[in-house]
mmCIF file of C-alpha atoms in Angstrom:
data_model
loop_
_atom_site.group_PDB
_atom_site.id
_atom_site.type_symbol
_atom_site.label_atom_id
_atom_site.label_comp_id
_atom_site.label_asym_id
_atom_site.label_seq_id
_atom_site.Cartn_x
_atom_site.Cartn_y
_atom_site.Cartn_z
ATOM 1 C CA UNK A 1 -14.097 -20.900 -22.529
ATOM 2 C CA UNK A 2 -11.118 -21.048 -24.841
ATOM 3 C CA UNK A 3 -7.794 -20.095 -23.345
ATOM 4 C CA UNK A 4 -5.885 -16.698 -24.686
ATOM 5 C CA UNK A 5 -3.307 -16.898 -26.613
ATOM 6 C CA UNK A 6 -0.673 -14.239 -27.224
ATOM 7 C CA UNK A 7 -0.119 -12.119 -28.686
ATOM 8 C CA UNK A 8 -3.322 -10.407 -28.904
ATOM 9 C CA UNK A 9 -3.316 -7.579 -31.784
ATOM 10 C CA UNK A 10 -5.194 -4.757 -31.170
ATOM 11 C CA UNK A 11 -5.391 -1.540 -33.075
ATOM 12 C CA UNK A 12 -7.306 2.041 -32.920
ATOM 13 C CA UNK A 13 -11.057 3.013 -34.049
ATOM 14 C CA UNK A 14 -9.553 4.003 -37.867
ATOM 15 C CA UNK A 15 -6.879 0.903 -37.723
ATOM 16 C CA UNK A 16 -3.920 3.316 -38.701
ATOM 17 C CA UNK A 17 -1.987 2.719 -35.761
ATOM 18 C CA UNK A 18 -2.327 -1.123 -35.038
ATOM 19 C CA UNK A 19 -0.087 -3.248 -32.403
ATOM 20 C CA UNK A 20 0.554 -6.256 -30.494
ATOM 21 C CA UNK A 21 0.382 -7.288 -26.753
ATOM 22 C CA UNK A 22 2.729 -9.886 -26.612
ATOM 23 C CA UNK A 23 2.182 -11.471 -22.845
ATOM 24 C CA UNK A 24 -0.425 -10.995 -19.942
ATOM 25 C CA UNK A 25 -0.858 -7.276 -18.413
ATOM 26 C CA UNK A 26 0.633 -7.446 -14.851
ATOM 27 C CA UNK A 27 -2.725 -6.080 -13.562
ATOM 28 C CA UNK A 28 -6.101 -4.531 -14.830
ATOM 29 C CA UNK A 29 -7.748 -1.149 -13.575
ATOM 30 C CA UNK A 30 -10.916 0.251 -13.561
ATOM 31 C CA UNK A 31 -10.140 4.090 -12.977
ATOM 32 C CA UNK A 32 -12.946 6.057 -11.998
ATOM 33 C CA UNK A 33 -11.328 9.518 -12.000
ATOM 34 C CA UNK A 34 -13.240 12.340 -13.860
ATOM 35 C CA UNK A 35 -10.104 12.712 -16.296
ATOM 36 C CA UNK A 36 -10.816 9.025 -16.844
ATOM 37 C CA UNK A 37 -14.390 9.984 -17.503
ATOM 38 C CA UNK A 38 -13.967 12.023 -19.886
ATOM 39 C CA UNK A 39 -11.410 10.271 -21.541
ATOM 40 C CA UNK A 40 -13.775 7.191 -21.557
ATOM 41 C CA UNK A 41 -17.273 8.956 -22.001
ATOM 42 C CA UNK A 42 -18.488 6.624 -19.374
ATOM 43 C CA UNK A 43 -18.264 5.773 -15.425
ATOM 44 C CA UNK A 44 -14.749 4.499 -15.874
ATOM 45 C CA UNK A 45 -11.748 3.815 -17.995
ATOM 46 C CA UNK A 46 -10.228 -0.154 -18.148
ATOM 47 C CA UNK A 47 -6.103 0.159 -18.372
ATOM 48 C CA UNK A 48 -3.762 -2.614 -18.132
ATOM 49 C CA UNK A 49 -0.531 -1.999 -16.656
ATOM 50 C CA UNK A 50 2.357 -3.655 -19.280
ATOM 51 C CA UNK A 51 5.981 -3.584 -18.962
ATOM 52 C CA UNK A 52 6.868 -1.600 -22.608
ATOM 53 C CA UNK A 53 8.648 -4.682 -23.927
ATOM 54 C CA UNK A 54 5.449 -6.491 -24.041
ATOM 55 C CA UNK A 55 3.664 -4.218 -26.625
ATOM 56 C CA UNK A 56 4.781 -3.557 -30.646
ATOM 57 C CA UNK A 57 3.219 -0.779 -32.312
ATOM 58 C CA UNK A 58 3.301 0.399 -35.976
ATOM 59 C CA UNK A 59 1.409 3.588 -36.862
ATOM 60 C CA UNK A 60 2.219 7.390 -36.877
ATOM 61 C CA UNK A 61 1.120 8.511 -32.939
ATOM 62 C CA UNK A 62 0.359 12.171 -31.247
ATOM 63 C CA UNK A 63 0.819 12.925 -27.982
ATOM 64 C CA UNK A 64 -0.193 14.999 -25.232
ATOM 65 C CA UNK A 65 0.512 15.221 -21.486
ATOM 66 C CA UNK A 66 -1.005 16.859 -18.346
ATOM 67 C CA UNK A 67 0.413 16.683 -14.646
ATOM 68 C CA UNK A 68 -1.341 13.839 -12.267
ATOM 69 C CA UNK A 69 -2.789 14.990 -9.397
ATOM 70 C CA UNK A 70 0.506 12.647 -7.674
ATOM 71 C CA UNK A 71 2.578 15.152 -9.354
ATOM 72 C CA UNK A 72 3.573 13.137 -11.756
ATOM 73 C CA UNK A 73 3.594 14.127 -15.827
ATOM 74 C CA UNK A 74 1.108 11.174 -17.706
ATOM 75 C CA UNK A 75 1.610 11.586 -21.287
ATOM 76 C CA UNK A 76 -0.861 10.129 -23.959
ATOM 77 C CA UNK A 77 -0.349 8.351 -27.029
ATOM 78 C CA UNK A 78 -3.314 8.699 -29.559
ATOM 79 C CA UNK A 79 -3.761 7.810 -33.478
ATOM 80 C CA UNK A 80 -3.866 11.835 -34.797
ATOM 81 C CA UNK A 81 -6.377 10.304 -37.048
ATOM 82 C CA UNK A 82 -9.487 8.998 -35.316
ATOM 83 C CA UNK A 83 -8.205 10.652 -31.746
ATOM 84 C CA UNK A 84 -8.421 7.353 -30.450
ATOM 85 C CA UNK A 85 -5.976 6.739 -26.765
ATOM 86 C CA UNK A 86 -3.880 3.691 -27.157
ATOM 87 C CA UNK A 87 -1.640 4.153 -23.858
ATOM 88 C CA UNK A 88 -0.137 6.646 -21.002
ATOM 89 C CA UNK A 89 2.829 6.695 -19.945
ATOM 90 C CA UNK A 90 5.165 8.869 -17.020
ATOM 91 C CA UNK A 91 8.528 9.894 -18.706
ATOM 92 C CA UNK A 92 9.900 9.320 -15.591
ATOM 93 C CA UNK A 93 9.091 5.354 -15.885
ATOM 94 C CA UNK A 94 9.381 4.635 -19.709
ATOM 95 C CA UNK A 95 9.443 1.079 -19.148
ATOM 96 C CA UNK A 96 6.273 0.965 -17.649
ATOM 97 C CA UNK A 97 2.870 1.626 -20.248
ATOM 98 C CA UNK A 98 -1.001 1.989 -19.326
ATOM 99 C CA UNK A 99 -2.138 0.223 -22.279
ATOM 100 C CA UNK A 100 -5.972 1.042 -23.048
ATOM 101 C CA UNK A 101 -6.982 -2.385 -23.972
ATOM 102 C CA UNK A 102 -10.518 -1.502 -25.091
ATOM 103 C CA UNK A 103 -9.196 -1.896 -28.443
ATOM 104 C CA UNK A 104 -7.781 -5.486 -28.657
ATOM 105 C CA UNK A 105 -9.265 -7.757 -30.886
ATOM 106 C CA UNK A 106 -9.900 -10.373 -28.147
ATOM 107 C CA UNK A 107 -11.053 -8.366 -25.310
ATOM 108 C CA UNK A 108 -11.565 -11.618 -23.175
ATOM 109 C CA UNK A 109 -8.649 -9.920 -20.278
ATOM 110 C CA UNK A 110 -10.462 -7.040 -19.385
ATOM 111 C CA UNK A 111 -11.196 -7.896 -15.931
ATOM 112 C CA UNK A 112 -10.530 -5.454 -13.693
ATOM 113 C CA UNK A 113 -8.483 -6.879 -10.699
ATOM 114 C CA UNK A 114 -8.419 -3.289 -8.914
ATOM 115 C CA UNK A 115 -10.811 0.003 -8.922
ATOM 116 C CA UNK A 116 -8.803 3.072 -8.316
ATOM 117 C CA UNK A 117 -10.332 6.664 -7.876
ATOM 118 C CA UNK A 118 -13.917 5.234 -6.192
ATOM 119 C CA UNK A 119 -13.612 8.549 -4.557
ATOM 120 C CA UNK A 120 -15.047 10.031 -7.728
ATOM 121 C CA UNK A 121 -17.100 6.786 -8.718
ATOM 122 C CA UNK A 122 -20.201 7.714 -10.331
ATOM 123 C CA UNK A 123 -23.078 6.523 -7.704
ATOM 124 C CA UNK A 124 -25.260 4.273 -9.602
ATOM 125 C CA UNK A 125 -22.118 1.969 -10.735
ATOM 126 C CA UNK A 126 -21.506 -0.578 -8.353
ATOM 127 C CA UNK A 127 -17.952 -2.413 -7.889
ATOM 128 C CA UNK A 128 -18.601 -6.284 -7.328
ATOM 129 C CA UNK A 129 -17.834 -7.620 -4.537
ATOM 130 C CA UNK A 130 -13.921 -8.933 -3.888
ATOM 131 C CA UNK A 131 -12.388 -6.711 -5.927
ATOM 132 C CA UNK A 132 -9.607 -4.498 -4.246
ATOM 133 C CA UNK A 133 -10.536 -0.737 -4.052
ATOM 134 C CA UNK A 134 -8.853 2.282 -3.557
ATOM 135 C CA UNK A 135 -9.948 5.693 -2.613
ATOM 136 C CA UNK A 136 -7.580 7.056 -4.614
ATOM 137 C CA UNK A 137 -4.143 5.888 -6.691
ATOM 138 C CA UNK A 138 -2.642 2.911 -4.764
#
């Protein structure tokens, strides 16, 4: 298999708000919380977790937040556009984004090194084996 190269450009369904991931995600999630499933429309949602450096975007974004069940405010970035979610992030960590890297043009890194939120896993999707799970949010 070829090797990735950075950066990797990525860009939403309507391409009006494109960017860049300039490095390797420092991990890769498969959340299985219901807010994740409907967010996703499926059993899961894949987010990499990028330091904010790493990432370039150019394109007019919305937002809108909701509180975390931790407590914690998540806000959402999304082209106003086609709707579609290009990161989170807690205003409390701004240097920290959950990039939503279903979108990249080389989706060859979406490998899930964790699956968070198997408490609400949908029952007929089975987690491989020796991947690190978590009830809940690590």
């Amino acid at each position: 298999m070829k090797e990735i190269e950075y950066p990797i450009k990525g860009a939403c369904q309507c391409g009006n708000v494109t960017y860049q991931l300039l490095e390797p995600p420092a991990m890769i999630v498969a959340c299985h919380c219901k807010a994740c499933q409907k967010l996703s429309t499926s059993a899961f949602s894949i987010t990499a977790m990028v330091h904010a450096d790493s990432v370039q975007f150019k394109g007019k974004m919305s937002e809108w937040s909701r509180v975390a069940d931790s407590g914690n405010i998540s806000i959402a970035k999304f082209c106003p556009c086609c709707g579609n979610r290009l990161y989170h992030f807690n205003p409390s960590e701004p240097e920290k984004i959950k990039l939503k890297i279903s979108n990249l043009s080389d989706t060859r890194i979406i490998r899930p090194t964790a699956h968070i939120w198997v408490a609400e896993k949908q029952d007929w999707y089975k987690i491989p084996e020796g991947i690190k799970v978590f009830d809940k949010q690590p």
